[in-house]
């Protein structure tokens, strides 16, 4: 099924686990990061001699089994969950990418999106480097492999990869949280603005882990250490962690949508537990847009903390009104037309006993294209709700994202094209309110984020033509890459 609706950012993990099968740890780490991408999954390992790779379309549990995990030999590994931001879901775009280079094998897993991938791509092609996909992540791999900085053998005692990564960081613009695997080390790299998260943990039995989110550290039995800093390169090998300045940091711009929707509630971002920030989003929303109602419900799972925060701030009962099917995942069975029209019903069922005759506040984390809220309101009314007041715990999404989220084009964003009252009518709510940008920033409690999808303030120059072209063209130009 061609993906519809918004897409997640990708998830990455890197593992150095002396004396253990790193692939097994990477597998469970990817399992914990499944929410960040469900289209394909992959793990690359090295045993110090050769590198191994398994990747395929599907969920982590569908791609891996005992047989192929046992082929992934070695004590170091990287892994990737992908949700394509291209329309073309094909295994050739699955990650990690693994190639052979002058300095041995190189595997790369990327979360983010380069805004100047088209220029880098042309440069590689001019240098005679062939490319096999349209992905900006392949551009990163080839740029690292073909870096003019270190053609020829590395100097004695000098890490050729650090030089090559630095050379990439001088040229790459946009969002990249990377984990790289070489013959004997894993590197964790974050772009100078830190658009996408990346954290480090220490394994109890020895060794280290880098992961998109701290929740994955808990899963693999690693203790949270710290974030990879914007602009930092961290080498992880048998000797431990070594930090290098990859590029001087620029103004910090962690994606604020990680707080709104993407990250797991039990993950920690910038020292804050995401669940608690989401409760504050709900509390801010309650102050800005209270409702006269009997119960408050959230759209599971991502808007539950916001609904709790909203209810608590107004002294209203928080209740469950929608049950989400936990196993819906990504189905390859096409619904027929009638089911497709009611796609939301495949995912959510109303809890009529809690709704009958009630004035209900329905809290959701975001409205993007506006395809979800309307059917949910109808579902609640059909189940007997007397009134439905929709409260959105983030501002209207009015601008596309070029930093690794598939925030569509202007045309697709309902709040770019319609005002509040038109959206309220369209979704059939008795009232509708969004959180303000100020309220969002207050709840996060720290400055220095990318808020472009809400504010239109892009933290870096976006080539104007990127706004003009449609998605197919972007794919063709190869600038629209991996989540
Ligand atoms: P809409 O139908 O307005 O396009 O989508 C909004 C709904 O999608 C919200 O319930 C929100 O929780 C969810 N959502 C927001 N961002 C994403 C995303 O990146 N991926 C997916 N699958 N859902 C999202
Ligand atoms: Mg949702």
JSON list of C-alpha atoms in Angstrom, two decimals, residues 397-400 402 407-417 456 458 467-468 474:
[
{"chain": "A", "resi": 397, "resn": "UNK", "atom": "CA", "xyz": [0.98, 22.65, 10.63]},
{"chain": "A", "resi": 398, "resn": "UNK", "atom": "CA", "xyz": [1.26, 25.20, 7.82]},
{"chain": "A", "resi": 399, "resn": "UNK", "atom": "CA", "xyz": [4.67, 24.57, 6.25]},
{"chain": "A", "resi": 400, "resn": "UNK", "atom": "CA", "xyz": [6.45, 21.60, 4.69]},
{"chain": "A", "resi": 402, "resn": "UNK", "atom": "CA", "xyz": [12.73, 19.50, 4.47]},
{"chain": "A", "resi": 407, "resn": "UNK", "atom": "CA", "xyz": [5.34, 17.08, 6.04]},
{"chain": "A", "resi": 408, "resn": "UNK", "atom": "CA", "xyz": [3.95, 16.94, 2.59]},
{"chain": "A", "resi": 409, "resn": "UNK", "atom": "CA", "xyz": [3.56, 19.95, 0.36]},
{"chain": "A", "resi": 410, "resn": "UNK", "atom": "CA", "xyz": [1.67, 23.18, 0.97]},
{"chain": "A", "resi": 411, "resn": "UNK", "atom": "CA", "xyz": [-1.27, 21.77, -0.97]},
{"chain": "A", "resi": 412, "resn": "UNK", "atom": "CA", "xyz": [-1.69, 18.82, 1.34]},
{"chain": "A", "resi": 413, "resn": "UNK", "atom": "CA", "xyz": [-1.52, 20.71, 4.65]},
{"chain": "A", "resi": 414, "resn": "UNK", "atom": "CA", "xyz": [-5.07, 21.50, 5.70]},
{"chain": "A", "resi": 415, "resn": "UNK", "atom": "CA", "xyz": [-4.09, 24.47, 7.89]},
{"chain": "A", "resi": 416, "resn": "UNK", "atom": "CA", "xyz": [-2.13, 26.06, 5.07]},
{"chain": "A", "resi": 417, "resn": "UNK", "atom": "CA", "xyz": [-5.22, 26.12, 2.94]},
{"chain": "A", "resi": 456, "resn": "UNK", "atom": "CA", "xyz": [7.68, 28.85, 8.63]},
{"chain": "A", "resi": 458, "resn": "UNK", "atom": "CA", "xyz": [13.49, 27.53, 8.66]},
{"chain": "A", "resi": 467, "resn": "UNK", "atom": "CA", "xyz": [9.10, 24.77, -2.32]},
{"chain": "A", "resi": 468, "resn": "UNK", "atom": "CA", "xyz": [7.99, 24.83, -5.94]},
{"chain": "A", "resi": 474, "resn": "UNK", "atom": "CA", "xyz": [11.85, 15.94, -5.60]}
]
